[in-house]
Amino acid sequence: MRRDPVTAFIALGANLGDARQAVEDALQALDRLPDTRVSARSRLYCTAPHEATGPDFINAVTRLSTRLTAPQLLLSLQALEQQAGRERPYVNAPRTLDLDVLLYGDATIDSPSLTVPHPRMWQRAFVLCPLAELAPDRVPQACLQAVADQTITPLTALAGGHAP
């Protein structure tokens, strides 16, 4: 029996190499996952590292329709990170690609490998602002106000539209 599709939201980020291209490539790769389609994507944003080091990040959020289970989706995201050269030498190290499951339908998941909703998404402007573009009903205004001091700039707002 085939599972009904679930709407999932995925955060994308990169701050090593051609970060913008890495995020664009990841968006295309997500659309090629089995039983998964990208149904919407936010703008790209440039953000200073938050609780991390290295150059500025390129961030986005995408909405997927998927028949993959949450653990299958997580494994697929980790495989895409590996293909992009992701290394994890220490916590919050700069990265070629970072993909996080933010929301998986209305599920609450608390396992050793996956927590949904993402446990730190409510403290991160680089997640909440692009998520609010796609699903304003899923991002309380109070949460956006709580991260208003974090610098986040839509790429189109940058001079010439260029970013790291």
Short mmCIF file of C-alpha atoms in Angstrom, two decimals:
data_model
loop_
_atom_site.label_atom_id
_atom_site.label_comp_id
_atom_site.label_asym_id
_atom_site.label_seq_id
_atom_site.Cartn_x
_atom_site.Cartn_y
_atom_site.Cartn_z
CA MET A 1 0.00 0.00 0.00
CA ARG A 2 1.36 3.40 -1.01
CA ARG A 3 1.65 6.10 1.61
CA ASP A 4 -0.15 9.37 1.09
CA PRO A 5 2.23 12.27 0.41
CA VAL A 6 3.36 14.32 3.40
CA THR A 7 4.33 17.99 3.27
CA ALA A 8 7.81 18.51 4.67
CA PHE A 9 9.87 21.67 5.02
CA ILE A 10 13.64 21.48 4.57
CA ALA A 11 16.20 24.16 5.48
CA LEU A 12 19.17 24.50 3.14
CA GLY A 13 22.41 26.29 3.89
CA ALA A 14 26.03 26.50 2.77
CA ASN A 15 29.01 28.74 3.47
CA LEU A 16 31.97 27.03 1.79
CA GLY A 17 32.88 27.04 -1.89
CA ASP A 18 30.19 28.35 -4.22
CA ALA A 19 27.50 28.39 -1.54
CA ARG A 20 24.79 29.81 -3.77
CA GLN A 21 25.35 27.13 -6.39
CA ALA A 22 25.43 24.42 -3.72
CA VAL A 23 21.99 25.48 -2.48
CA GLU A 24 20.61 25.72 -6.03
CA ASP A 25 22.02 22.27 -6.86
CA ALA A 26 20.53 20.84 -3.66
CA LEU A 27 17.09 22.21 -4.55
CA GLN A 28 17.28 20.37 -7.88
CA ALA A 29 18.56 17.20 -6.19
CA LEU A 30 15.68 17.27 -3.70
CA ASP A 31 13.24 17.31 -6.61
CA ARG A 32 14.89 14.13 -7.94
CA LEU A 33 14.54 12.13 -4.70
CA PRO A 34 12.27 9.08 -5.05
CA ASP A 35 8.58 9.80 -4.44
CA THR A 36 9.42 13.43 -3.66
CA ARG A 37 8.70 16.73 -5.39
CA VAL A 38 9.67 20.30 -4.53
CA SER A 39 6.37 22.17 -4.41
CA ALA A 40 7.74 25.60 -3.42
CA ARG A 41 10.96 27.32 -2.45
CA SER A 42 11.83 30.53 -0.66
CA ARG A 43 14.11 33.22 -1.92
CA LEU A 44 17.79 32.80 -1.18
CA TYR A 45 19.14 34.71 1.80
CA CYS A 46 22.59 35.78 2.90
CA THR A 47 23.13 35.43 6.64
CA ALA A 48 26.01 35.82 9.05
CA PRO A 49 26.96 32.59 10.81
CA HIS A 50 24.72 31.99 13.83
CA GLU A 51 26.36 29.90 16.54
CA ALA A 52 28.84 28.91 13.83
CA THR A 53 32.04 30.15 12.22
CA GLY A 54 33.27 30.92 8.73
CA PRO A 55 31.98 33.03 5.87
CA ASP A 56 28.39 34.19 5.46
CA PHE A 57 25.81 31.55 4.61
CA ILE A 58 23.41 31.23 1.73
CA ASN A 59 20.12 29.89 3.14
CA ALA A 60 16.69 28.89 1.86
CA VAL A 61 13.73 26.73 2.79
CA THR A 62 11.83 24.42 0.49
CA ARG A 63 8.46 22.71 0.76
CA LEU A 64 8.38 19.10 -0.38
CA SER A 65 5.61 16.67 -1.07
CA THR A 66 7.04 13.25 -0.24
CA ARG A 67 6.03 9.67 0.31
CA LEU A 68 9.33 8.96 2.07
CA THR A 69 9.10 8.35 5.78
CA ALA A 70 10.83 10.93 7.97
CA PRO A 71 13.82 8.60 8.61
CA GLN A 72 14.08 7.84 4.87
CA LEU A 73 13.99 11.56 4.10
CA LEU A 74 16.71 12.25 6.67
CA LEU A 75 18.95 9.55 5.16
CA SER A 76 18.38 11.02 1.69
CA LEU A 77 19.33 14.51 2.93
CA GLN A 78 22.48 13.16 4.58
CA ALA A 79 23.43 11.41 1.32
CA LEU A 80 23.04 14.70 -0.58
CA GLU A 81 25.24 16.45 2.02
CA GLN A 82 27.90 13.75 1.56
CA GLN A 83 27.75 14.11 -2.23
CA ALA A 84 28.34 17.85 -1.77
CA GLY A 85 31.48 17.15 0.27
CA ARG A 86 30.03 17.84 3.73
CA GLU A 87 32.50 17.22 6.51
CA ARG A 88 31.77 17.41 10.24
CA PRO A 89 35.13 18.07 11.92
CA TYR A 90 33.42 19.82 14.86
CA VAL A 91 30.01 21.11 15.90
CA ASN A 92 28.78 23.99 13.71
CA ALA A 93 31.82 23.82 11.41
CA PRO A 94 31.59 25.68 8.09
CA ARG A 95 29.84 23.50 5.53
CA THR A 96 29.53 22.87 1.83
CA LEU A 97 25.88 21.93 2.35
CA ASP A 98 23.54 21.59 5.31
CA LEU A 99 20.05 20.12 4.94
CA ASP A 100 17.69 19.92 7.92
CA VAL A 101 14.17 18.54 8.26
CA LEU A 102 12.25 21.39 9.88
CA LEU A 103 8.72 20.03 9.75
CA TYR A 104 7.30 16.71 8.56
CA GLY A 105 3.55 17.10 8.22
CA ASP A 106 2.17 17.65 11.70
CA ALA A 107 4.42 14.96 13.17
CA THR A 108 6.34 15.29 16.39
CA ILE A 109 9.41 13.04 16.27
CA ASP A 110 11.96 12.60 19.02
CA SER A 111 14.46 9.88 18.15
CA PRO A 112 18.24 9.65 18.58
CA SER A 113 18.71 10.58 14.89
CA LEU A 114 15.84 13.00 14.20
CA THR A 115 13.86 15.60 16.10
CA VAL A 116 10.87 17.26 14.42
CA PRO A 117 9.98 20.07 14.61
CA HIS A 118 13.65 20.97 14.36
CA PRO A 119 14.64 21.82 17.95
CA ARG A 120 16.47 25.09 17.20
CA MET A 121 14.43 26.45 14.31
CA TRP A 122 12.54 28.89 16.53
CA GLN A 123 15.78 30.72 17.42
CA ARG A 124 17.07 31.15 13.86
CA ALA A 125 16.10 33.97 11.52
CA PHE A 126 17.78 32.13 8.64
CA VAL A 127 15.12 29.41 9.06
CA LEU A 128 12.08 31.39 10.17
CA CYS A 129 12.17 34.15 7.54
CA PRO A 130 12.29 31.82 4.51
CA LEU A 131 9.84 29.41 6.18
CA ALA A 132 7.42 32.30 6.74
CA GLU A 133 7.51 32.99 2.97
CA LEU A 134 6.22 29.49 2.27
CA ALA A 135 4.04 28.83 5.31
CA PRO A 136 3.21 32.02 7.21
CA ASP A 137 0.66 30.08 9.27
CA ARG A 138 3.47 27.86 10.65
CA VAL A 139 5.62 30.77 11.93
CA PRO A 140 4.17 32.75 14.83
CA GLN A 141 4.79 36.50 14.63
CA ALA A 142 6.28 36.40 18.13
CA CYS A 143 8.96 34.00 16.90
CA LEU A 144 9.88 36.33 14.03
CA GLN A 145 10.10 39.23 16.46
CA ALA A 146 12.33 37.20 18.77
CA VAL A 147 14.95 36.80 15.99
CA ALA A 148 14.62 40.31 14.55
CA ASP A 149 18.11 41.21 15.78
CA GLN A 150 19.73 38.55 13.54
CA THR A 151 20.96 39.89 10.21
CA ILE A 152 19.34 38.22 7.21
CA THR A 153 19.33 39.74 3.73
CA PRO A 154 17.41 38.49 0.68
CA LEU A 155 19.92 38.07 -2.15
CA THR A 156 17.90 40.33 -4.41
CA ALA A 157 18.39 43.10 -1.83
CA LEU A 158 22.18 42.89 -2.10
CA ALA A 159 23.98 45.28 -4.42
CA GLY A 160 23.88 43.71 -7.86
CA GLY A 161 22.22 40.60 -6.44
CA HIS A 162 25.61 39.00 -5.75
CA ALA A 163 26.51 37.08 -2.65
CA PRO A 164 29.30 34.83 -1.45
#
